[in-house]
mmCIF file of C-alpha atoms in Angstrom:
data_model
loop_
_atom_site.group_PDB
_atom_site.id
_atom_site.type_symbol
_atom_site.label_atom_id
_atom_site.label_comp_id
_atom_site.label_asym_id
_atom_site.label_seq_id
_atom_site.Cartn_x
_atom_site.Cartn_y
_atom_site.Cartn_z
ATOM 1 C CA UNK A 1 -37.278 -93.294 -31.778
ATOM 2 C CA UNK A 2 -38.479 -93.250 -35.648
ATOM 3 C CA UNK A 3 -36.731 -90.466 -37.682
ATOM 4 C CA UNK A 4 -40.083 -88.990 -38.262
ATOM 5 C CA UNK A 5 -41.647 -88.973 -34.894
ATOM 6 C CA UNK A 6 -38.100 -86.786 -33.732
ATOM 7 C CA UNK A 7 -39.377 -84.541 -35.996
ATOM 8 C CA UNK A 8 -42.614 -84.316 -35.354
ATOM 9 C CA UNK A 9 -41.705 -84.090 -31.560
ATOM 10 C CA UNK A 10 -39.051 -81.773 -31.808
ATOM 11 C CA UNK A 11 -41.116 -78.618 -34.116
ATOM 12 C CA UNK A 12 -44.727 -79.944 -34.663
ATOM 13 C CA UNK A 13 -44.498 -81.177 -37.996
ATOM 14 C CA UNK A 14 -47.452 -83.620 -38.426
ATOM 15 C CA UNK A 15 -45.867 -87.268 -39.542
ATOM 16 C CA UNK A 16 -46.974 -86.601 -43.442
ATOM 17 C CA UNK A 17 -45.227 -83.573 -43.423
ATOM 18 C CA UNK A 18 -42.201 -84.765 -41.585
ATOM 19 C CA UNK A 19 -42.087 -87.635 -44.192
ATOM 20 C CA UNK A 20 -42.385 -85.425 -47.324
ATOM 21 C CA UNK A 21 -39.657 -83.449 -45.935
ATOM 22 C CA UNK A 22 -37.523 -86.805 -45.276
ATOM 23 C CA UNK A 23 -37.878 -88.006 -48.438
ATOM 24 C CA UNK A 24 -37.727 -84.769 -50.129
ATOM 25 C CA UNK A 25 -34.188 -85.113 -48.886
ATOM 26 C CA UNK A 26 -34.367 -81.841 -46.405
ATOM 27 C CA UNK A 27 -33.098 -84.190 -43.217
ATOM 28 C CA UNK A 28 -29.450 -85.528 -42.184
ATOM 29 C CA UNK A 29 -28.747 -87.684 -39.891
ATOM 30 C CA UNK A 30 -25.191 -87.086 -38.208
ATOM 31 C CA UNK A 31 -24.286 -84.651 -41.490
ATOM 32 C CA UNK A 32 -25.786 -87.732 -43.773
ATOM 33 C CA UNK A 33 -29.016 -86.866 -45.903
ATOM 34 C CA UNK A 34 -31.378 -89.503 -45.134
ATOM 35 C CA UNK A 35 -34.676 -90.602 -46.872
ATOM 36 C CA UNK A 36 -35.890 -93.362 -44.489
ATOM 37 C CA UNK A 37 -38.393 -92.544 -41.953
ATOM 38 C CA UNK A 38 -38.128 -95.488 -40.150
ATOM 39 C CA UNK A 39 -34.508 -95.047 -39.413
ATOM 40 C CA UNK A 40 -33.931 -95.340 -35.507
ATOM 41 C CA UNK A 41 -32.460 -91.500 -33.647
ATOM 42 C CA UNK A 42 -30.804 -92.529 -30.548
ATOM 43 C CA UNK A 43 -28.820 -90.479 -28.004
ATOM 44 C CA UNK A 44 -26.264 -88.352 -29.355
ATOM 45 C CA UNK A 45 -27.093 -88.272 -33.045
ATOM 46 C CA UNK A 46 -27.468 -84.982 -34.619
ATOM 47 C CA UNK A 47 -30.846 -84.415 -36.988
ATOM 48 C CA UNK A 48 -31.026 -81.452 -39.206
ATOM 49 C CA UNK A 49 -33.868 -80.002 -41.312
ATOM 50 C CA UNK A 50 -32.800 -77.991 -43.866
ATOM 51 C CA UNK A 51 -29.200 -77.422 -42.420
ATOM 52 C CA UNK A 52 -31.011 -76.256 -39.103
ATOM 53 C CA UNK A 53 -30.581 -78.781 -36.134
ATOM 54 C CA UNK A 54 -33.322 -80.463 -34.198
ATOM 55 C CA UNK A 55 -33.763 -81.007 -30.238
ATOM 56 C CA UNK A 56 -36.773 -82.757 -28.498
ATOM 57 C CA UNK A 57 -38.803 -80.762 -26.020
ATOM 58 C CA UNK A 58 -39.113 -82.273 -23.195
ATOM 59 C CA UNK A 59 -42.146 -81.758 -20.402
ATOM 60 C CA UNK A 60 -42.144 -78.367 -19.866
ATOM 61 C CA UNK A 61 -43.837 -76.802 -16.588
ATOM 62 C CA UNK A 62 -44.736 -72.542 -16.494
ATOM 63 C CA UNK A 63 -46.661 -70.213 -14.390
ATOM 64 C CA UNK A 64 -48.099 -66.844 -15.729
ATOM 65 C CA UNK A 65 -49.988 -63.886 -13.686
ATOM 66 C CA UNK A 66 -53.477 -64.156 -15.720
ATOM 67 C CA UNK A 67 -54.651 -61.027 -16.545
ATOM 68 C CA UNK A 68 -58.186 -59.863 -15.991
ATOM 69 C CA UNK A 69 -60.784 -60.691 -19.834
ATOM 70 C CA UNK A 70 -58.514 -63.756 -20.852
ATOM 71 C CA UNK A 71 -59.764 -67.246 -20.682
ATOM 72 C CA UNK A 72 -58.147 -70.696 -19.668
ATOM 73 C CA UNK A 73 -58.572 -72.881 -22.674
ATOM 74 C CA UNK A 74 -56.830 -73.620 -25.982
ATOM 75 C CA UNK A 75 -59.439 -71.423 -27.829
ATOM 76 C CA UNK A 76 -62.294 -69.165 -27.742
ATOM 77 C CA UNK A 77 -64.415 -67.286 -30.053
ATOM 78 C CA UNK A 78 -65.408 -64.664 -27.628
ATOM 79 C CA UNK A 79 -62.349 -63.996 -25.722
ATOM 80 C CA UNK A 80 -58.517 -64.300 -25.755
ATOM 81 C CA UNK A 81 -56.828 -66.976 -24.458
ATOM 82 C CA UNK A 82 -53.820 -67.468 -21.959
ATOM 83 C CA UNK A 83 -52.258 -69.520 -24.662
ATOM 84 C CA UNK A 84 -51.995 -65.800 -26.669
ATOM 85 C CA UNK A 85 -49.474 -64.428 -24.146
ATOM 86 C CA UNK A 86 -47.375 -67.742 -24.322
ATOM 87 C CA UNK A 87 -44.054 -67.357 -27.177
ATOM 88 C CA UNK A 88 -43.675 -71.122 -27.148
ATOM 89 C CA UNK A 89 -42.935 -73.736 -29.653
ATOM 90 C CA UNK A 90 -45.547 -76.971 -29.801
ATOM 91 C CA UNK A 91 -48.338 -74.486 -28.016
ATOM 92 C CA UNK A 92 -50.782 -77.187 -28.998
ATOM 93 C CA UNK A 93 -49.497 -79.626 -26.473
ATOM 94 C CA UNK A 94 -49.716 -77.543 -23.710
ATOM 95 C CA UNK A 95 -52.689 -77.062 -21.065
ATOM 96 C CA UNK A 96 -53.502 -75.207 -17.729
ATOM 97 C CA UNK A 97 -53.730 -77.171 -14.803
ATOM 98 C CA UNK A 98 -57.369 -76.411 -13.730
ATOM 99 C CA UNK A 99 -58.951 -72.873 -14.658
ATOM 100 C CA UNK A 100 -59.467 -69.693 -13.828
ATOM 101 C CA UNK A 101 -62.953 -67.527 -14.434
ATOM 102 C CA UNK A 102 -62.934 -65.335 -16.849
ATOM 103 C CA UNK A 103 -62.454 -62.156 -14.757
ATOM 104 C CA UNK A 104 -60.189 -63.802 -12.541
ATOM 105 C CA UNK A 105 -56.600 -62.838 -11.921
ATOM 106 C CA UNK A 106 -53.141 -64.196 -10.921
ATOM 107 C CA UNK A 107 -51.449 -67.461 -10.553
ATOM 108 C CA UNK A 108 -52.186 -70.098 -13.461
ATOM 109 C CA UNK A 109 -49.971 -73.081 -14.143
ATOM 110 C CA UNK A 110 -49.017 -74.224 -17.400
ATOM 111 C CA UNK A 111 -47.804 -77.968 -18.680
ATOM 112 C CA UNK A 112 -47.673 -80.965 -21.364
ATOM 113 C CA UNK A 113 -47.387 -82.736 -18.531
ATOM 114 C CA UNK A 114 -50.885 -84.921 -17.975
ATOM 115 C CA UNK A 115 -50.061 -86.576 -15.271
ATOM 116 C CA UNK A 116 -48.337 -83.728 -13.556
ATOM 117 C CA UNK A 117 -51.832 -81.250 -13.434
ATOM 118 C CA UNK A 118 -53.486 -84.665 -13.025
ATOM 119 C CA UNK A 119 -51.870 -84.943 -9.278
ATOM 120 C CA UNK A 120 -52.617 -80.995 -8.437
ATOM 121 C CA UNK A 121 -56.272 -80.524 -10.200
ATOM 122 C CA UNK A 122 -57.334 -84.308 -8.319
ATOM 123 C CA UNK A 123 -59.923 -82.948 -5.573
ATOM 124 C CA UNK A 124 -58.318 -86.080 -3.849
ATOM 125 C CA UNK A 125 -54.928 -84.753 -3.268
ATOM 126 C CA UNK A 126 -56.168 -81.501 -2.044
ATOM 127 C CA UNK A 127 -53.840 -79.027 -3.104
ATOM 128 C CA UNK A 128 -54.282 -75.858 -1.608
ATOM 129 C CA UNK A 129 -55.178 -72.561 -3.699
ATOM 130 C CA UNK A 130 -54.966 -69.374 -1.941
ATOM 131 C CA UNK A 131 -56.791 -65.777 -3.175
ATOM 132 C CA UNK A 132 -57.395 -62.507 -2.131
ATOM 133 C CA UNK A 133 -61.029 -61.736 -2.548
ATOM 134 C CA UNK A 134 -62.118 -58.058 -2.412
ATOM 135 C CA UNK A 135 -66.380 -58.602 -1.752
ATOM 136 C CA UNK A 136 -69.332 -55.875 -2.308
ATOM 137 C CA UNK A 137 -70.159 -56.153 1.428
ATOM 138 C CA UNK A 138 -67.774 -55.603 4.950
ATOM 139 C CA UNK A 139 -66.465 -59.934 5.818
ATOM 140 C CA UNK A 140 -67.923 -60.763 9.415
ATOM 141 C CA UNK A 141 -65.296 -62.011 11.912
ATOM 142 C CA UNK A 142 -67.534 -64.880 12.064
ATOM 143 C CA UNK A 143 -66.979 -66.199 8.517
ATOM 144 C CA UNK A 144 -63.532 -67.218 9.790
ATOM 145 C CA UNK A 145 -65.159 -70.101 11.893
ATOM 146 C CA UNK A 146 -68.066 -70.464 8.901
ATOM 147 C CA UNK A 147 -65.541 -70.890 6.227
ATOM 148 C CA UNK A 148 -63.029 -73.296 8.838
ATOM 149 C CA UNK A 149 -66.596 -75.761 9.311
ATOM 150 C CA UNK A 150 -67.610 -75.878 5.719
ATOM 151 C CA UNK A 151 -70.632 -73.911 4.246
ATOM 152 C CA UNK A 152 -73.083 -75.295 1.835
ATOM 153 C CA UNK A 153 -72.982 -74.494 -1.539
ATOM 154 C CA UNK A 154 -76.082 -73.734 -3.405
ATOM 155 C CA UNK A 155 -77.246 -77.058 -5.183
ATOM 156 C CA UNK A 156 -74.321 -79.608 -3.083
ATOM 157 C CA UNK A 157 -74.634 -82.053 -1.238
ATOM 158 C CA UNK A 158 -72.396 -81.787 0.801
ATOM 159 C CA UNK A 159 -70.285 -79.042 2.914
ATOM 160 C CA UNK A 160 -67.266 -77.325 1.699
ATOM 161 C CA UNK A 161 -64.073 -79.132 3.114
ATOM 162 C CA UNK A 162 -62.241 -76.571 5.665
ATOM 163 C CA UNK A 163 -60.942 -73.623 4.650
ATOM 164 C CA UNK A 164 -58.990 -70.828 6.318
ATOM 165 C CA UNK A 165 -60.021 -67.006 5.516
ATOM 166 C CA UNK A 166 -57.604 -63.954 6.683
ATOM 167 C CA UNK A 167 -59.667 -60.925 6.884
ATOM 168 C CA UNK A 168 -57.231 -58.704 5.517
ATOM 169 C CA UNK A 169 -59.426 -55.503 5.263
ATOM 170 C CA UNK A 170 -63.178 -54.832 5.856
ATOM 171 C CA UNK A 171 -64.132 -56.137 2.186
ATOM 172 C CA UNK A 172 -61.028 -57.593 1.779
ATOM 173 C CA UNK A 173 -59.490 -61.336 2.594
ATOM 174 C CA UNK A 174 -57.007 -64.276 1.878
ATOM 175 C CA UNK A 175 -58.781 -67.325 1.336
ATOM 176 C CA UNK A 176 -57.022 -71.136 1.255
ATOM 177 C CA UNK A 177 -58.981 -73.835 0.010
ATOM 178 C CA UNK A 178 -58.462 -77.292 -0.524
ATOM 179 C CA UNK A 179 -60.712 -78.213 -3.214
ATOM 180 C CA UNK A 180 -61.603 -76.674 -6.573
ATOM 181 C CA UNK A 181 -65.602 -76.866 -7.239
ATOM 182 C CA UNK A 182 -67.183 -74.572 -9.670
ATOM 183 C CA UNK A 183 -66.748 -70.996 -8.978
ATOM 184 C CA UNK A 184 -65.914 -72.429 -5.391
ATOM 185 C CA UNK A 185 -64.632 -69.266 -3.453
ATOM 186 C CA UNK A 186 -67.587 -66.552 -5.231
ATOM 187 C CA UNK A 187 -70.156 -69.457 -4.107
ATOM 188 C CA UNK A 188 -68.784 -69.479 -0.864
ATOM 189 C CA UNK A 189 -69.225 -66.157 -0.082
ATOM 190 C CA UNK A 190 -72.306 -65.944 -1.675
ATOM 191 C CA UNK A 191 -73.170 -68.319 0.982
ATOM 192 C CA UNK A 192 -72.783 -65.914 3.660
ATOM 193 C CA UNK A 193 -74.774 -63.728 1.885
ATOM 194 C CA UNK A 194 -71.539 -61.508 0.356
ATOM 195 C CA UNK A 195 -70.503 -61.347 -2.886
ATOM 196 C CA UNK A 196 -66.740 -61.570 -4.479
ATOM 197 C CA UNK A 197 -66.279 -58.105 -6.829
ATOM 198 C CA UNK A 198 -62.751 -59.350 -7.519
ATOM 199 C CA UNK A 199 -60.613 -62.081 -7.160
ATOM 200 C CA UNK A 200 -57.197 -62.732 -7.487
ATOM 201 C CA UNK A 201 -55.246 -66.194 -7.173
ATOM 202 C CA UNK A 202 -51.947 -65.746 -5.243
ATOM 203 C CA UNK A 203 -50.690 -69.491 -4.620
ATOM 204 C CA UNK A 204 -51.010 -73.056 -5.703
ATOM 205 C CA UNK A 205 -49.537 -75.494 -3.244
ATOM 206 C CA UNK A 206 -46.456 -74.000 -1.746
ATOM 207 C CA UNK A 207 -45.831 -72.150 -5.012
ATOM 208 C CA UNK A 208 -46.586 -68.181 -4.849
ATOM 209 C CA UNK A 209 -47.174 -66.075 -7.364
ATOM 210 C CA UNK A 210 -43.752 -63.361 -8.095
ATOM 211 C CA UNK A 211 -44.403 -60.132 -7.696
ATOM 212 C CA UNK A 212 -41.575 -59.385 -10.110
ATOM 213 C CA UNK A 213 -43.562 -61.349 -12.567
ATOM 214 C CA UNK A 214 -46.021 -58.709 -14.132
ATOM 215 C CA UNK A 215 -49.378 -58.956 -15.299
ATOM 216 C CA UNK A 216 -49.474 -61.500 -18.828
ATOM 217 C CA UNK A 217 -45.594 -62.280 -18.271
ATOM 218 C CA UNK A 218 -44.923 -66.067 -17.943
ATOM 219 C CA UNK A 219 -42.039 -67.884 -16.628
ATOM 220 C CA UNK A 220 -40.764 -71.678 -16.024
ATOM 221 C CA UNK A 221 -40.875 -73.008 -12.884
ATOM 222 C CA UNK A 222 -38.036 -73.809 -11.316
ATOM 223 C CA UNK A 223 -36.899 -76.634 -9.802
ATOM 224 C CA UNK A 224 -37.108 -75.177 -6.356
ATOM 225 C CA UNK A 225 -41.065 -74.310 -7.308
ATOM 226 C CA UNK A 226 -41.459 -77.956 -9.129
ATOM 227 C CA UNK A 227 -40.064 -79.907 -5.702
ATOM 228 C CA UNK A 228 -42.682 -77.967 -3.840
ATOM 229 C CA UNK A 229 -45.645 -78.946 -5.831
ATOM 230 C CA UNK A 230 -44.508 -82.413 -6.049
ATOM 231 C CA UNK A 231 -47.692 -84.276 -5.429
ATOM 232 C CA UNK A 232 -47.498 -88.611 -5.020
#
């Protein structure tokens, strides 16, 4: 890898400014100051800027309990982002995998890893998503079987691929779907005439969310949590 790009890749210099600083003579290479930014970094050499020393990041994989008024995207005029609660170098590289609304809660996943939220957002590898809904109205008993055949969403095409609902309480319930279509689980509910007053994301996959992990607290995933959401 070019002297430069290890720089850029290791703190999120851009490659002018890693360059200026290279040729400024800020960077050693193996306790050598350098001034060529084409010079090759291989494994074990040792690259400082400014007497501090540089590591790569490599793919890095999070989850964080979403709190209620923060949004899913890199930036927002209106609202504050997830990416606020993150204390992370390179913060431009990351993304969530898929989204949650606005006044939706719990489990998001976090990655620079494309591919990665590529295999678990794909409606083709239908990942499952589970959340506790809390609705205006009591659930019927019968919108376990509605919600297990599919239910039409207002302006589809086609039904909803089985899901399973828990009633957990008489306005309360577990929902796992499969897919992830627009405001999928309020639309479904709105289908049975009901409406979702708050919603909550508990688990992706076979990952759940902590509850040791509190409310706008982040964590990595481990490797136990990254084998389960392995996704071919």
């Amino acid at each position: 890898m070019r002297l430069d790009k290890f720089i850029c890749d290791s703190i999120g210099l851009t490659r002018s400014q890693a360059g200026k600083a290279i040729r400024q003579g800020l960077v050693t290479l193996n306790d050598k100051k350098v001034k060529q930014a084409a010079l090759q970094v291989i494994d074990n050499d040792v690259v400082c800027l400014d007497g501090a020393q540089l590591q790569l990041i490599g793919l890095r994989y999070f989850m964080l309990h979403k709190p209620d008024g923060y949004v899913c995207s890199t930036d927002d005029p209106d609202h504050p982002t997830v990416f606020m609660l993150l204390d992370e170098p390179l913060l431009d590289r990351l993304h969530t995998v898929g989204r949650l609304d606005l006044d939706t809660t719990g489990l998001v996943l976090i990655t620079d890893d494309g591919q990665w939220s590529h295999r678990i957002s794909s409606p083709k590898h239908h990942v499952a998503k589970t959340y506790r809904a809390w609705t205006a109205d009591p659930i019927p008993a019968s919108a376990v079987q509605q919600f297990a055949d599919g239910v039409m969403l207002r302006n589809e095409k086609n039904l909803t691929l089985p899901a399973e609902l828990k009633i957990i309480g008489e306005c309360e319930a577990l929902l796992t779907i499969q897919e992830g279509r627009y405001h999928q689980v309020k639309r479904m509910f709105a289908a049975i005439g009901n409406k979702v007053v708050q919603l909550h994301r508990e688990k992706i996959g076979g990952v759940q969310l902590p509850d040791d992990l509190a409310v706008g607290e982040y964590r990595e995933l481990s490797a136990e949590q990254l084998h389960l959401l392995q996704i071919k």
